[in-house]
Amino acid sequence: MDKAGVSGAADLGDLFDKSTAVWISLFAIKALNRHSLASNVVEIKMIETERLILRPTIQYDLQLYRALFQDPDIVRYLPGGEPYSCDYIANYVSKKLAHWEKGFGTFTVTLKNHPEVCVGYAGIEQLPDSHFHDIRYGFLPSYQGLGFATEAARASIEFVFENRFVEEVFGVAVVDNLPSIRILQKLAMTPSSATLYESDDLVTFSIRR
């Protein structure tokens, strides 16, 4: 349910130049594809939308997740409501990497015209020990209110539906997180009675393939 920050930028230019950032993305996807082909699942590619590039999250994206999950305004709607520790975030990113063994998961989102600039994440993951799959997204404050979350989330849903990974995608938001709820509605999701998380202050939506 990690709808982070539908509250600037994690610019990897401090670490890599533009060409290096693109090379790292392609290298990571090639590595994932080697696993995908061995596992007989769909080949993983970068997804391009009108303004964004979505690529599978990799270890180098830890800086982005730290910027997101240590921002008090962004985490207020997440479990605990407080900034997360570096250890927690590192473990969190590791789990996102591992989820791609299923052939789908969370994408890191970059600007199409500046792929070295990471602005957020979006993707669908399966809940642990559950048959439910839900949409996750989070964007840095400087890139909120621009429609990026909706654009990336829609592309993520299309990816899992077109490749027949899941039949239904859920979206869960805190009742007071109106921007996140509006995003779920823009994704053509409708209210659902399913219970993905044990909490009275959540609303659940879903969309079927």
PDB file of C-alpha atoms in Angstrom, residues 16-206:
ATOM      1  CA  PHE A  16      26.494   9.342 -12.767  1.00  0.00           C
ATOM      2  CA  ASP A  17      26.218  11.346 -15.950  1.00  0.00           C
ATOM      3  CA  LYS A  18      23.299  10.830 -18.304  1.00  0.00           C
ATOM      4  CA  SER A  19      24.928   8.165 -20.454  1.00  0.00           C
ATOM      5  CA  THR A  20      26.043   6.189 -17.406  1.00  0.00           C
ATOM      6  CA  ALA A  21      22.549   6.276 -15.911  1.00  0.00           C
ATOM      7  CA  VAL A  22      21.104   4.846 -19.118  1.00  0.00           C
ATOM      8  CA  TRP A  23      23.824   2.187 -19.283  1.00  0.00           C
ATOM      9  CA  ILE A  24      23.076   1.085 -15.720  1.00  0.00           C
ATOM     10  CA  SER A  25      19.366   0.788 -16.564  1.00  0.00           C
ATOM     11  CA  LEU A  26      20.044  -1.336 -19.631  1.00  0.00           C
ATOM     12  CA  PHE A  27      22.547  -3.499 -17.769  1.00  0.00           C
ATOM     13  CA  ALA A  28      20.052  -4.165 -14.981  1.00  0.00           C
ATOM     14  CA  ILE A  29      17.281  -5.052 -17.415  1.00  0.00           C
ATOM     15  CA  LYS A  30      19.559  -7.421 -19.339  1.00  0.00           C
ATOM     16  CA  ALA A  31      20.377  -9.162 -16.062  1.00  0.00           C
ATOM     17  CA  LEU A  32      16.681  -9.457 -15.219  1.00  0.00           C
ATOM     18  CA  ASN A  33      15.934 -10.760 -18.697  1.00  0.00           C
ATOM     19  CA  ARG A  34      18.511 -13.518 -18.317  1.00  0.00           C
ATOM     20  CA  HIS A  35      16.550 -14.656 -15.284  1.00  0.00           C
ATOM     21  CA  SER A  36      13.225 -14.150 -17.072  1.00  0.00           C
ATOM     22  CA  LEU A  37      14.199 -16.286 -20.045  1.00  0.00           C
ATOM     23  CA  ALA A  38      15.445 -18.998 -17.734  1.00  0.00           C
ATOM     24  CA  SER A  39      12.144 -18.873 -15.849  1.00  0.00           C
ATOM     25  CA  ASN A  40       9.987 -18.831 -18.999  1.00  0.00           C
ATOM     26  CA  VAL A  41       8.414 -15.476 -18.159  1.00  0.00           C
ATOM     27  CA  VAL A  42       7.953 -12.389 -20.281  1.00  0.00           C
ATOM     28  CA  GLU A  43      10.990 -10.421 -21.350  1.00  0.00           C
ATOM     29  CA  ILE A  44      11.275  -7.291 -19.231  1.00  0.00           C
ATOM     30  CA  LYS A  45      11.765  -4.030 -21.061  1.00  0.00           C
ATOM     31  CA  MET A  46      11.817  -0.361 -20.213  1.00  0.00           C
ATOM     32  CA  ILE A  47       8.391   1.186 -20.613  1.00  0.00           C
ATOM     33  CA  GLU A  48       8.119   4.596 -22.220  1.00  0.00           C
ATOM     34  CA  THR A  49       5.110   6.825 -21.777  1.00  0.00           C
ATOM     35  CA  GLU A  50       4.555  10.311 -23.129  1.00  0.00           C
ATOM     36  CA  ARG A  51       6.816  11.908 -20.507  1.00  0.00           C
ATOM     37  CA  LEU A  52       8.378   9.109 -18.498  1.00  0.00           C
ATOM     38  CA  ILE A  53      10.567   6.024 -18.587  1.00  0.00           C
ATOM     39  CA  LEU A  54       9.756   3.120 -16.299  1.00  0.00           C
ATOM     40  CA  ARG A  55      12.447   0.527 -15.626  1.00  0.00           C
ATOM     41  CA  PRO A  56      12.699  -2.171 -12.952  1.00  0.00           C
ATOM     42  CA  THR A  57      14.002  -0.836  -9.655  1.00  0.00           C
ATOM     43  CA  ILE A  58      17.680  -1.638  -9.070  1.00  0.00           C
ATOM     44  CA  GLN A  59      20.059  -1.299  -6.146  1.00  0.00           C
ATOM     45  CA  TYR A  60      21.358   2.039  -7.416  1.00  0.00           C
ATOM     46  CA  ASP A  61      17.913   3.498  -6.741  1.00  0.00           C
ATOM     47  CA  LEU A  62      18.442   3.347  -2.976  1.00  0.00           C
ATOM     48  CA  GLN A  63      19.141   7.091  -2.977  1.00  0.00           C
ATOM     49  CA  LEU A  64      15.684   7.759  -4.425  1.00  0.00           C
ATOM     50  CA  TYR A  65      13.938   5.625  -1.819  1.00  0.00           C
ATOM     51  CA  ARG A  66      15.834   7.311   0.990  1.00  0.00           C
ATOM     52  CA  ALA A  67      14.722  10.707  -0.307  1.00  0.00           C
ATOM     53  CA  LEU A  68      11.123   9.482  -0.354  1.00  0.00           C
ATOM     54  CA  PHE A  69      10.900   7.534   2.874  1.00  0.00           C
ATOM     55  CA  GLN A  70      12.820   9.970   5.043  1.00  0.00           C
ATOM     56  CA  ASP A  71      10.617  12.916   4.063  1.00  0.00           C
ATOM     57  CA  PRO A  72       8.060  13.574   6.860  1.00  0.00           C
ATOM     58  CA  ASP A  73       5.447  14.955   4.460  1.00  0.00           C
ATOM     59  CA  ILE A  74       5.655  11.917   2.211  1.00  0.00           C
ATOM     60  CA  VAL A  75       5.508   9.202   4.869  1.00  0.00           C
ATOM     61  CA  ARG A  76       2.609  10.654   6.851  1.00  0.00           C
ATOM     62  CA  TYR A  77       0.160   8.378   5.019  1.00  0.00           C
ATOM     63  CA  LEU A  78       2.378   5.296   5.264  1.00  0.00           C
ATOM     64  CA  PRO A  79       2.379   2.757   8.119  1.00  0.00           C
ATOM     65  CA  GLY A  80       3.864   4.358  11.235  1.00  0.00           C
ATOM     66  CA  GLY A  81       3.623   7.855   9.772  1.00  0.00           C
ATOM     67  CA  GLU A  82       7.288   8.587  10.579  1.00  0.00           C
ATOM     68  CA  PRO A  83      10.471   8.635   8.461  1.00  0.00           C
ATOM     69  CA  TYR A  84      12.017   5.194   8.041  1.00  0.00           C
ATOM     70  CA  SER A  85      15.530   4.154   9.016  1.00  0.00           C
ATOM     71  CA  CYS A  86      18.274   3.553   6.447  1.00  0.00           C
ATOM     72  CA  ASP A  87      18.308  -0.143   7.338  1.00  0.00           C
ATOM     73  CA  TYR A  88      14.564  -0.456   6.824  1.00  0.00           C
ATOM     74  CA  ILE A  89      14.754   1.300   3.452  1.00  0.00           C
ATOM     75  CA  ALA A  90      17.663  -0.882   2.297  1.00  0.00           C
ATOM     76  CA  ASN A  91      15.689  -4.015   3.170  1.00  0.00           C
ATOM     77  CA  TYR A  92      12.612  -2.571   1.500  1.00  0.00           C
ATOM     78  CA  VAL A  93      14.491  -2.007  -1.770  1.00  0.00           C
ATOM     79  CA  SER A  94      15.954  -5.516  -1.611  1.00  0.00           C
ATOM     80  CA  LYS A  95      12.436  -6.935  -1.426  1.00  0.00           C
ATOM     81  CA  LYS A  96      11.442  -4.925  -4.490  1.00  0.00           C
ATOM     82  CA  LEU A  97      14.392  -6.360  -6.399  1.00  0.00           C
ATOM     83  CA  ALA A  98      13.450  -9.901  -5.360  1.00  0.00           C
ATOM     84  CA  HIS A  99       9.832  -9.435  -6.444  1.00  0.00           C
ATOM     85  CA  TRP A 100      10.961  -9.107 -10.064  1.00  0.00           C
ATOM     86  CA  GLU A 101      11.655 -12.842 -10.020  1.00  0.00           C
ATOM     87  CA  LYS A 102       7.890 -13.120 -10.587  1.00  0.00           C
ATOM     88  CA  GLY A 103       8.328 -11.264 -13.878  1.00  0.00           C
ATOM     89  CA  PHE A 104       6.713  -8.041 -12.685  1.00  0.00           C
ATOM     90  CA  GLY A 105       7.117  -5.585  -9.848  1.00  0.00           C
ATOM     91  CA  THR A 106       7.959  -1.983  -9.063  1.00  0.00           C
ATOM     92  CA  PHE A 107       9.457   0.346 -11.637  1.00  0.00           C
ATOM     93  CA  THR A 108      11.692   3.295 -10.939  1.00  0.00           C
ATOM     94  CA  VAL A 109      10.351   6.277 -12.866  1.00  0.00           C
ATOM     95  CA  THR A 110      12.642   8.750 -14.607  1.00  0.00           C
ATOM     96  CA  LEU A 111      12.033  11.719 -16.863  1.00  0.00           C
ATOM     97  CA  LYS A 112      11.977  10.744 -20.521  1.00  0.00           C
ATOM     98  CA  ASN A 113      14.033  13.755 -21.571  1.00  0.00           C
ATOM     99  CA  HIS A 114      16.408  13.416 -18.590  1.00  0.00           C
ATOM    100  CA  PRO A 115      16.675   9.688 -17.748  1.00  0.00           C
ATOM    101  CA  GLU A 116      19.310  10.374 -15.095  1.00  0.00           C
ATOM    102  CA  VAL A 117      16.651  12.128 -12.997  1.00  0.00           C
ATOM    103  CA  CYS A 118      14.653   9.707 -10.849  1.00  0.00           C
ATOM    104  CA  VAL A 119      11.320  11.198  -9.816  1.00  0.00           C
ATOM    105  CA  GLY A 120       9.500   8.301  -8.153  1.00  0.00           C
ATOM    106  CA  TYR A 121       8.329   4.723  -8.465  1.00  0.00           C
ATOM    107  CA  ALA A 122       5.233   2.830  -9.539  1.00  0.00           C
ATOM    108  CA  GLY A 123       4.327  -0.812  -9.966  1.00  0.00           C
ATOM    109  CA  ILE A 124       2.212  -3.777  -8.974  1.00  0.00           C
ATOM    110  CA  GLU A 125       3.303  -6.280  -6.353  1.00  0.00           C
ATOM    111  CA  GLN A 126       1.790  -9.342  -4.773  1.00  0.00           C
ATOM    112  CA  LEU A 127       1.112  -9.052  -1.067  1.00  0.00           C
ATOM    113  CA  PRO A 128       3.122 -11.560   1.009  1.00  0.00           C
ATOM    114  CA  ASP A 129       1.197 -14.762   1.743  1.00  0.00           C
ATOM    115  CA  SER A 130      -1.775 -13.507  -0.243  1.00  0.00           C
ATOM    116  CA  HIS A 131      -3.345 -13.783  -3.678  1.00  0.00           C
ATOM    117  CA  PHE A 132      -3.941 -10.025  -3.827  1.00  0.00           C
ATOM    118  CA  HIS A 133      -1.911  -7.668  -6.009  1.00  0.00           C
ATOM    119  CA  ASP A 134      -1.900  -3.931  -5.428  1.00  0.00           C
ATOM    120  CA  ILE A 135      -0.581  -0.817  -7.095  1.00  0.00           C
ATOM    121  CA  ARG A 136       2.225   1.080  -5.345  1.00  0.00           C
ATOM    122  CA  TYR A 137       3.486   4.526  -6.265  1.00  0.00           C
ATOM    123  CA  GLY A 138       5.359   7.428  -4.738  1.00  0.00           C
ATOM    124  CA  PHE A 139       6.784  10.622  -6.169  1.00  0.00           C
ATOM    125  CA  LEU A 140       9.104  13.282  -4.893  1.00  0.00           C
ATOM    126  CA  PRO A 141       7.413  16.569  -3.905  1.00  0.00           C
ATOM    127  CA  SER A 142       8.810  18.514  -6.869  1.00  0.00           C
ATOM    128  CA  TYR A 143       7.158  16.072  -9.263  1.00  0.00           C
ATOM    129  CA  GLN A 144       3.743  15.808  -7.672  1.00  0.00           C
ATOM    130  CA  GLY A 145       0.691  17.466  -9.119  1.00  0.00           C
ATOM    131  CA  LEU A 146       1.936  16.959 -12.685  1.00  0.00           C
ATOM    132  CA  GLY A 147       0.039  13.774 -13.469  1.00  0.00           C
ATOM    133  CA  PHE A 148       3.190  11.634 -13.334  1.00  0.00           C
ATOM    134  CA  ALA A 149       1.776   9.228 -10.735  1.00  0.00           C
ATOM    135  CA  THR A 150      -1.316   8.536 -12.826  1.00  0.00           C
ATOM    136  CA  GLU A 151       0.727   8.190 -16.010  1.00  0.00           C
ATOM    137  CA  ALA A 152       3.186   5.746 -14.444  1.00  0.00           C
ATOM    138  CA  ALA A 153       0.552   3.777 -12.540  1.00  0.00           C
ATOM    139  CA  ARG A 154      -1.552   3.342 -15.682  1.00  0.00           C
ATOM    140  CA  ALA A 155       1.467   2.034 -17.601  1.00  0.00           C
ATOM    141  CA  SER A 156       2.243  -0.381 -14.744  1.00  0.00           C
ATOM    142  CA  ILE A 157      -1.288  -1.778 -14.783  1.00  0.00           C
ATOM    143  CA  GLU A 158      -1.233  -2.146 -18.561  1.00  0.00           C
ATOM    144  CA  PHE A 159       2.057  -4.056 -18.271  1.00  0.00           C
ATOM    145  CA  VAL A 160       0.707  -6.726 -15.892  1.00  0.00           C
ATOM    146  CA  PHE A 161      -2.615  -7.026 -17.719  1.00  0.00           C
ATOM    147  CA  GLU A 162      -1.154  -7.256 -21.217  1.00  0.00           C
ATOM    148  CA  ASN A 163       1.285  -9.933 -20.064  1.00  0.00           C
ATOM    149  CA  ARG A 164      -1.449 -11.762 -18.103  1.00  0.00           C
ATOM    150  CA  PHE A 165       0.420 -11.707 -14.814  1.00  0.00           C
ATOM    151  CA  VAL A 166      -2.696 -10.877 -12.799  1.00  0.00           C
ATOM    152  CA  GLU A 167      -6.440 -10.706 -13.327  1.00  0.00           C
ATOM    153  CA  GLU A 168      -7.169  -7.919 -10.834  1.00  0.00           C
ATOM    154  CA  VAL A 169      -5.199  -5.027  -9.405  1.00  0.00           C
ATOM    155  CA  PHE A 170      -6.185  -3.375  -6.135  1.00  0.00           C
ATOM    156  CA  GLY A 171      -5.463   0.108  -4.899  1.00  0.00           C
ATOM    157  CA  VAL A 172      -5.530   1.044  -1.221  1.00  0.00           C
ATOM    158  CA  ALA A 173      -5.307   4.523   0.281  1.00  0.00           C
ATOM    159  CA  VAL A 174      -5.777   6.215   3.636  1.00  0.00           C
ATOM    160  CA  VAL A 175      -9.210   7.867   3.713  1.00  0.00           C
ATOM    161  CA  ASP A 176      -7.630  11.301   4.295  1.00  0.00           C
ATOM    162  CA  ASN A 177      -5.202  10.929   1.386  1.00  0.00           C
ATOM    163  CA  LEU A 178      -7.497  12.516  -1.167  1.00  0.00           C
ATOM    164  CA  PRO A 179      -4.841  12.986  -3.887  1.00  0.00           C
ATOM    165  CA  SER A 180      -4.067   9.268  -3.832  1.00  0.00           C
ATOM    166  CA  ILE A 181      -7.753   8.384  -3.948  1.00  0.00           C
ATOM    167  CA  ARG A 182      -8.205  10.650  -6.969  1.00  0.00           C
ATOM    168  CA  ILE A 183      -5.370   8.830  -8.716  1.00  0.00           C
ATOM    169  CA  LEU A 184      -7.039   5.460  -8.116  1.00  0.00           C
ATOM    170  CA  GLN A 185     -10.270   6.843  -9.548  1.00  0.00           C
ATOM    171  CA  LYS A 186      -8.451   8.210 -12.604  1.00  0.00           C
ATOM    172  CA  LEU A 187      -7.129   4.687 -13.159  1.00  0.00           C
ATOM    173  CA  ALA A 188     -10.761   3.591 -13.604  1.00  0.00           C
ATOM    174  CA  MET A 189     -10.690   1.674 -10.347  1.00  0.00           C
ATOM    175  CA  THR A 190     -13.968   1.152  -8.513  1.00  0.00           C
ATOM    176  CA  PRO A 191     -14.667   0.592  -4.781  1.00  0.00           C
ATOM    177  CA  SER A 192     -13.989  -2.925  -3.540  1.00  0.00           C
ATOM    178  CA  SER A 193     -15.089  -4.787  -0.421  1.00  0.00           C
ATOM    179  CA  ALA A 194     -11.872  -6.817  -0.322  1.00  0.00           C
ATOM    180  CA  THR A 195      -9.653  -6.441   2.745  1.00  0.00           C
ATOM    181  CA  LEU A 196      -5.962  -6.272   1.906  1.00  0.00           C
ATOM    182  CA  TYR A 197      -4.782  -4.603   5.100  1.00  0.00           C
ATOM    183  CA  GLU A 198      -6.237  -4.667   8.605  1.00  0.00           C
ATOM    184  CA  SER A 199      -7.062  -1.019   9.238  1.00  0.00           C
ATOM    185  CA  ASP A 200     -10.260   0.989   9.606  1.00  0.00           C
ATOM    186  CA  ASP A 201      -8.868   4.134   7.965  1.00  0.00           C
ATOM    187  CA  LEU A 202      -8.300   2.642   4.505  1.00  0.00           C
ATOM    188  CA  VAL A 203     -10.379   2.583   1.340  1.00  0.00           C
ATOM    189  CA  THR A 204      -9.929  -0.103  -1.284  1.00  0.00           C
ATOM    190  CA  PHE A 205     -10.461   0.046  -5.042  1.00  0.00           C
ATOM    191  CA  SER A 206      -9.798  -2.423  -7.849  1.00  0.00           C
TER     192      SER A 206
END
